[in-house]
Coordinates of C-alpha atoms in Angstrom, one line a residue:
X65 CA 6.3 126.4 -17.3
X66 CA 5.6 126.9 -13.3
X67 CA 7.7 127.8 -11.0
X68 CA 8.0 127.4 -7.4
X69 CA 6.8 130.5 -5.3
X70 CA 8.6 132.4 -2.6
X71 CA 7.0 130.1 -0.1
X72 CA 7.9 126.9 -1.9
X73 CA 11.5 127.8 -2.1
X74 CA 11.6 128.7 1.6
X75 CA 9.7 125.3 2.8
X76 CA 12.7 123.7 0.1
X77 CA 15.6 125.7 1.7
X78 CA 14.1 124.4 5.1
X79 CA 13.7 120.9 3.9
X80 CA 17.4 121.0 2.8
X81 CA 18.5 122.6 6.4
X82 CA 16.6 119.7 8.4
X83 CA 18.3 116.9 6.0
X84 CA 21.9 118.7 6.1
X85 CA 21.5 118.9 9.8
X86 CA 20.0 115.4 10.3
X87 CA 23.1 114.2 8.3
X88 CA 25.4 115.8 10.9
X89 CA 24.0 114.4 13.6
X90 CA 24.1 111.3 12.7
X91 CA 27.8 111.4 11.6
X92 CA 30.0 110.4 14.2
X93 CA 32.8 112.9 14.1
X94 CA 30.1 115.7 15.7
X95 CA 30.0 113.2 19.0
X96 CA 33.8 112.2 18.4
X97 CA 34.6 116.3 18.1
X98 CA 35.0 117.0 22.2
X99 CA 36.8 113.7 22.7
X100 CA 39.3 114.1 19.9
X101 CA 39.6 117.7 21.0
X102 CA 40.8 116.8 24.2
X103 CA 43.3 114.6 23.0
X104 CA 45.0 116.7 21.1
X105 CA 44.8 119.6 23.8
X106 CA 45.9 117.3 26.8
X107 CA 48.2 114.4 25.2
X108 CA 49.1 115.4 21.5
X109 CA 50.0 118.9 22.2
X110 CA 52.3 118.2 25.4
X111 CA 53.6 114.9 23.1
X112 CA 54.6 117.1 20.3
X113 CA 56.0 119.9 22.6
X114 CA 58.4 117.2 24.4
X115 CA 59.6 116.2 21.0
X116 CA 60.6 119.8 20.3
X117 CA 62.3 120.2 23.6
X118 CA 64.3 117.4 23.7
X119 CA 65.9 118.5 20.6
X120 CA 66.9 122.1 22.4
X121 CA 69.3 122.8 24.7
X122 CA 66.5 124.7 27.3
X123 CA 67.4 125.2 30.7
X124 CA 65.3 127.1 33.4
X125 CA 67.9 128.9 34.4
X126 CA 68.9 130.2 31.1
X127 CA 67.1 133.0 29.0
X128 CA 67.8 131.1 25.6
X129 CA 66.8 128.4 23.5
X130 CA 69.2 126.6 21.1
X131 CA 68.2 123.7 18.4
X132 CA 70.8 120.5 19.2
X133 CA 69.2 118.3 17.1
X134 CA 70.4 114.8 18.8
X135 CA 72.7 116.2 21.4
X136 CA 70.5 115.4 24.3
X137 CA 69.9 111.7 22.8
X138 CA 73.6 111.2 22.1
X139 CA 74.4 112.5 26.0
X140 CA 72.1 110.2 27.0
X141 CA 73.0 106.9 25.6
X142 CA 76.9 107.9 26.1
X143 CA 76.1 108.9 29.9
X144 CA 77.0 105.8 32.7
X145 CA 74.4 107.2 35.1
X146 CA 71.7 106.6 31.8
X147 CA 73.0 103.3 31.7
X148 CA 73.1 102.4 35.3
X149 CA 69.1 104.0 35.6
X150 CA 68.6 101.8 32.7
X151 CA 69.6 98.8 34.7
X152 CA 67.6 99.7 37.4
X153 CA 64.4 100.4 35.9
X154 CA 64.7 97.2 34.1
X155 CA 65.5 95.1 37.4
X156 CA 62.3 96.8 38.7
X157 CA 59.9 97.0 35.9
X158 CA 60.5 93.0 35.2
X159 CA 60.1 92.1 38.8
X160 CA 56.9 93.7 39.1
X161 CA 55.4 92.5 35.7
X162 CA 55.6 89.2 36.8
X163 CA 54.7 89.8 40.2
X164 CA 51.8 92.0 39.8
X165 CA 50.4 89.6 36.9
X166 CA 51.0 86.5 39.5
X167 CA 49.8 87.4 42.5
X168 CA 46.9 89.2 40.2
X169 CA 46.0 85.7 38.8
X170 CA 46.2 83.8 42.0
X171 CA 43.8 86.7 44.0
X172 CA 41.1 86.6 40.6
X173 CA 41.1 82.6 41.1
X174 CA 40.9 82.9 44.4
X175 CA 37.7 85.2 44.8
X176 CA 36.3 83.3 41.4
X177 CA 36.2 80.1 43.0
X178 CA 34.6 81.8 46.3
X179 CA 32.4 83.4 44.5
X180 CA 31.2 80.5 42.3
X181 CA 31.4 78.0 45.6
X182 CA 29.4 81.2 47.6
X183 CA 31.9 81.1 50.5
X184 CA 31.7 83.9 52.6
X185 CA 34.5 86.9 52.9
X186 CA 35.1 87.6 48.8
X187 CA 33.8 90.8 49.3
X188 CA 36.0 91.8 52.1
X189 CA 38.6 90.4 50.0
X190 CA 38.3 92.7 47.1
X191 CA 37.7 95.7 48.7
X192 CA 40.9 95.1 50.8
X193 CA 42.9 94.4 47.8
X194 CA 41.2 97.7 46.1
X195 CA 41.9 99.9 49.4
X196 CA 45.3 99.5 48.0
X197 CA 44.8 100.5 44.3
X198 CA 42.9 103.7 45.0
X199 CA 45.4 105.1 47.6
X200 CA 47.7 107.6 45.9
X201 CA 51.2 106.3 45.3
X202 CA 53.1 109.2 47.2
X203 CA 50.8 107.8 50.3
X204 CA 51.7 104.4 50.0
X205 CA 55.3 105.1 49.7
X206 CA 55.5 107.4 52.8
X207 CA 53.1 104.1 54.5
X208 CA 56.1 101.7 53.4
X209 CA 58.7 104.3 54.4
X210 CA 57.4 104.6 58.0
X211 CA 57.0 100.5 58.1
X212 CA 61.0 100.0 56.5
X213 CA 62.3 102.1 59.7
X214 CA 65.7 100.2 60.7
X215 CA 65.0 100.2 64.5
X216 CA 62.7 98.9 67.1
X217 CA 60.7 101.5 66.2
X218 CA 59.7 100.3 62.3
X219 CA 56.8 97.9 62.3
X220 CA 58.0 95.2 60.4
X221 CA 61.7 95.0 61.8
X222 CA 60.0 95.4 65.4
X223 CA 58.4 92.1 64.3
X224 CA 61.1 90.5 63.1
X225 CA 62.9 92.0 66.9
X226 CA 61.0 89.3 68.4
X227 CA 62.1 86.3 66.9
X228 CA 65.4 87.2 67.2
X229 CA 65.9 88.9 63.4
X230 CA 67.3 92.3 62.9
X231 CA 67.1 95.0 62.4
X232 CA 67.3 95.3 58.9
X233 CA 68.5 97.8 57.0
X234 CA 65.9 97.8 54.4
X235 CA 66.3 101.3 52.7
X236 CA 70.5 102.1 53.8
X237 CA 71.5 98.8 51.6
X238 CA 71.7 99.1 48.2
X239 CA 70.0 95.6 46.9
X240 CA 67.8 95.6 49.8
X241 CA 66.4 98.9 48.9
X242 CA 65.5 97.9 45.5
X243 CA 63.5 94.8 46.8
X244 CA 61.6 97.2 49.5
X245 CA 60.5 99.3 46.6
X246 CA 59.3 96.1 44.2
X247 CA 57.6 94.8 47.2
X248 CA 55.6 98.5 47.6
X249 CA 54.9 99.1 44.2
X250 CA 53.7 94.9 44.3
X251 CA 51.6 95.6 47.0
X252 CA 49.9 98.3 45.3
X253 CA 49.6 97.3 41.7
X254 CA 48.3 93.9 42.2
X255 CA 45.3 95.5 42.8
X256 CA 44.8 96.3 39.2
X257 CA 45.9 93.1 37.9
X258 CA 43.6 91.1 40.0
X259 CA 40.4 93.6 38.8
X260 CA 41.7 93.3 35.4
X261 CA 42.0 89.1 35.5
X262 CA 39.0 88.6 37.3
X263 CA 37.2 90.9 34.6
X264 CA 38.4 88.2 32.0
X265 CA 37.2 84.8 34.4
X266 CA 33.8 86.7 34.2
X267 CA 33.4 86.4 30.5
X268 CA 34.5 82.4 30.2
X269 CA 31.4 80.4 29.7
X270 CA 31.4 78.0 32.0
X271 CA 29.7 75.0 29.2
X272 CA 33.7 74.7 28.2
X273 CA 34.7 73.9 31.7
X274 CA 31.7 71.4 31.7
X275 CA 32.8 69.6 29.0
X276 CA 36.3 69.5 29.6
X277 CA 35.3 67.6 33.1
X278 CA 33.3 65.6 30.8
X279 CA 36.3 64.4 28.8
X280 CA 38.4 63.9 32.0
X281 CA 40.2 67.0 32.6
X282 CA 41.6 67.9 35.6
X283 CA 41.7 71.3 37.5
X284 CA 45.0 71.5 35.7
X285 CA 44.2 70.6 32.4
X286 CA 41.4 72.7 32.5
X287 CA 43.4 76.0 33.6
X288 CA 45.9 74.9 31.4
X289 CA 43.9 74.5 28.4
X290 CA 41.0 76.4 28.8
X291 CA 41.3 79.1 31.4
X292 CA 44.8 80.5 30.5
X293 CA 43.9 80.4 26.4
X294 CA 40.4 82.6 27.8
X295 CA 42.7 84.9 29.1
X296 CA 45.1 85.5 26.7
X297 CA 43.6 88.9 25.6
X298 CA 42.9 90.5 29.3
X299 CA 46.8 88.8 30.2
X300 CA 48.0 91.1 27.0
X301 CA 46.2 94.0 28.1
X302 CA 46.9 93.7 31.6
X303 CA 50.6 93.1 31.2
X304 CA 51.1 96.0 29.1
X305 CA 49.2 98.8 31.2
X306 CA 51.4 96.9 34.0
X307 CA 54.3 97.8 31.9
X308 CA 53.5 101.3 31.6
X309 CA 52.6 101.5 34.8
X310 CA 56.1 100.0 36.3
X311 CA 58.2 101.9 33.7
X312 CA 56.8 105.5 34.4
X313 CA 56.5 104.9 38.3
X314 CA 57.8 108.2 39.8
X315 CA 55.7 108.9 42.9
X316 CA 56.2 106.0 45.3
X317 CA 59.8 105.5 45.0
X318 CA 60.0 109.3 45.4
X319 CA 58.8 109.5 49.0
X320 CA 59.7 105.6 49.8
X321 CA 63.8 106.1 48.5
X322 CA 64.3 108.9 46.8
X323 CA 66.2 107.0 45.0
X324 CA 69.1 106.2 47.1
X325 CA 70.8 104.6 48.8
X326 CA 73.5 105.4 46.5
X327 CA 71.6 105.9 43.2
X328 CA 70.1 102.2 43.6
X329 CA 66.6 103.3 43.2
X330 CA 66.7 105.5 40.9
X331 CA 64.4 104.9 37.9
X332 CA 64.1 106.3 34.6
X333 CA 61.3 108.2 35.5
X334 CA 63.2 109.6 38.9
X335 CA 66.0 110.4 36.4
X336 CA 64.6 112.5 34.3
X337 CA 63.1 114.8 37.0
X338 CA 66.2 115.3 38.5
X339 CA 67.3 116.3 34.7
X340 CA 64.6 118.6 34.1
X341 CA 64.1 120.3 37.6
X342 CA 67.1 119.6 39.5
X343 CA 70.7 120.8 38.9
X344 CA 71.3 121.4 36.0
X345 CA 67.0 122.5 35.5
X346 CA 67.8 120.8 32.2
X347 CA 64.3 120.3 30.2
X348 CA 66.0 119.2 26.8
X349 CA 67.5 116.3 28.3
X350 CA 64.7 115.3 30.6
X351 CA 62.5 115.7 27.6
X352 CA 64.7 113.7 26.1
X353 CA 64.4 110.7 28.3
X354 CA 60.6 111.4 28.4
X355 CA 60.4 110.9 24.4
X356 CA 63.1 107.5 25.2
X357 CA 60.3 106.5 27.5
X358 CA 57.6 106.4 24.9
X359 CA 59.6 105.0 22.4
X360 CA 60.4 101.9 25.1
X361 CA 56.9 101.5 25.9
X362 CA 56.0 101.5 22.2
X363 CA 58.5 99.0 21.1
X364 CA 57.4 96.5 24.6
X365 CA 53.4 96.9 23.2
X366 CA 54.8 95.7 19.7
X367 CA 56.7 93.1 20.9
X368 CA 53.9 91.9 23.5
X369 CA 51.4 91.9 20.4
X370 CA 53.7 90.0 18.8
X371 CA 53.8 87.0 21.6
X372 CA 50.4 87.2 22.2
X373 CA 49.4 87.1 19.0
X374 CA 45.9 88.3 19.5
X375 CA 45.6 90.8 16.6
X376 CA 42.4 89.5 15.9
X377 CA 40.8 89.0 19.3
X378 CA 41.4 93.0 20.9

């Protein structure tokens, strides 16, 4: 009976080595690995360690850590300022869903039908709308705060000066205030929407709006019925990064309001820094709204699927 020689088994044990290794390459966890690593480094990790804190009573100003269990939610939900940030970031985040996606639609029509027609000035267009998007939102809201100025002084009211209007007092009123912050974060975010929109207008072939014309459709019938059912899976998308994106909006009402006048500013996401590094340096309960956060964009993503009903299609 032979057997294999020294050098046989080595070339075999080599053999073996290349095929383990080949098998490994070409598994996709090995090119997943750094990606998945990361995750759980930079979002997992600080997720989890949220959780943990907003079931402690920690404070930066105290030397000991206590388990609560649901104190900090309980406080919350029993707490009128919650409830009055609540309303607030609601009034807000609605306003500028709708507006963003809107005035997103109407700019991605807009420079579609330029582009397709070859008029001049989409370009400009786009990159004015993007000079917007790519400017940090502390900036823009120190921009707005300097153009809101109620006196002669503020660019807008000195406009409105000279036909006989104002001054306004668009940050010192309470409801104005609010709309002076919508308008900001509108004027910044449609940016996205309109990228994101126009993205989607790209991929429609253009043989269903041929033969829509060719059974008599009009330029309503054929957004209606063709254009808008396109869409439906960048409009999901879009609207629920526009979601995030108005719920968790911290920066920009920072330097525009600060929240005020009177607390009529203040979102969620103001709220729960002023919990976790302001008076009382509370990080329980500001990790507490941070985990009530997540939770409320979670349940809005489940209910958007829902409508949308595009399971299939994403």
């Amino acid at each position: 009976m032979a057997t294999a020689g020294p050098d046989g088994l080595a070339g075999e044990g080599v053999e073996r080595a290349r095929e383990l290794f080949g098998r490994l390459v070409d598994h996709p966890l090995l090119w997943l690995l750094p990606t998945l690593v990361a995750l759980a480094l930079f979002q997992l990790y600080p997720l989890l360690e949220a959780i943990r804190l907003s079931l402690t009573d920690e404070e930066l100003t105290s030397p000991t850590t206590n388990f609560v269990g649901f104190e900090n939610y309980v406080k919350l939900f029993t707490s009128s300022d919650f409830l009055d940030m609540l309303v607030v970031t609601a009034k807000f985040a609605l306003s500028s869903i709708v507006l963003h996606v809107l005035f997103g639609l109407v700019l991605a029509l807009a420079i579609d039908y330029g582009v397709r027609r070859g008029l001049r000035g989409h370009l400009t267009t786009r990159v004015s709308v993007l000079l917007a998007w790519i400017v940090p939102g502390i900036i823009i809201g120190l921009i707005w705060k300097v153009m809101l100025v109620e006196s002669q002084f503020g660019a807008i009211n000195h406009f409105l000066g000279m036909v006989g209007v104002g001054p306004v007092p668009f940050r010192s009123n309470p409801d104005l205030a609010l709309v002076s912050t919508i308008a900001a974060g509108t004027w910044r975010g449609t940016a996205f929407a309109m990228i994101m929109i126009y993205g989607g207008l790209q991929r429609i072939p253009q043989q269903l709006y041929e033969a829509a014309r060719v059974d008599g459709a009009g330029r309503w019938a054929r957004f209606r019925h063709v254009t808008l059912p396109q869409l439906k899976p960048v409009l999901f998308v879009t609207i629920v990064l526009v979601t995030i994106y108005a719920l968790n909006t911290f920066d920009l009402i920072f330097a525009l309001t600060g929240g005020g006048p009177a607390e009529a500013t203040e979102v969620l996401a103001l709220f729960m820094y002023r919990k976790a590094f302001e008076s009382p340096f509370s990080l329980g309960e500001g990790a507490a709204v941070a985990v009530f956060m997540l939770g409320l964009n979670l349940l809005l993503t489940a209910v958007y699927l829902y409508l949308f009903d595009i399971g299939d299609e994403i």
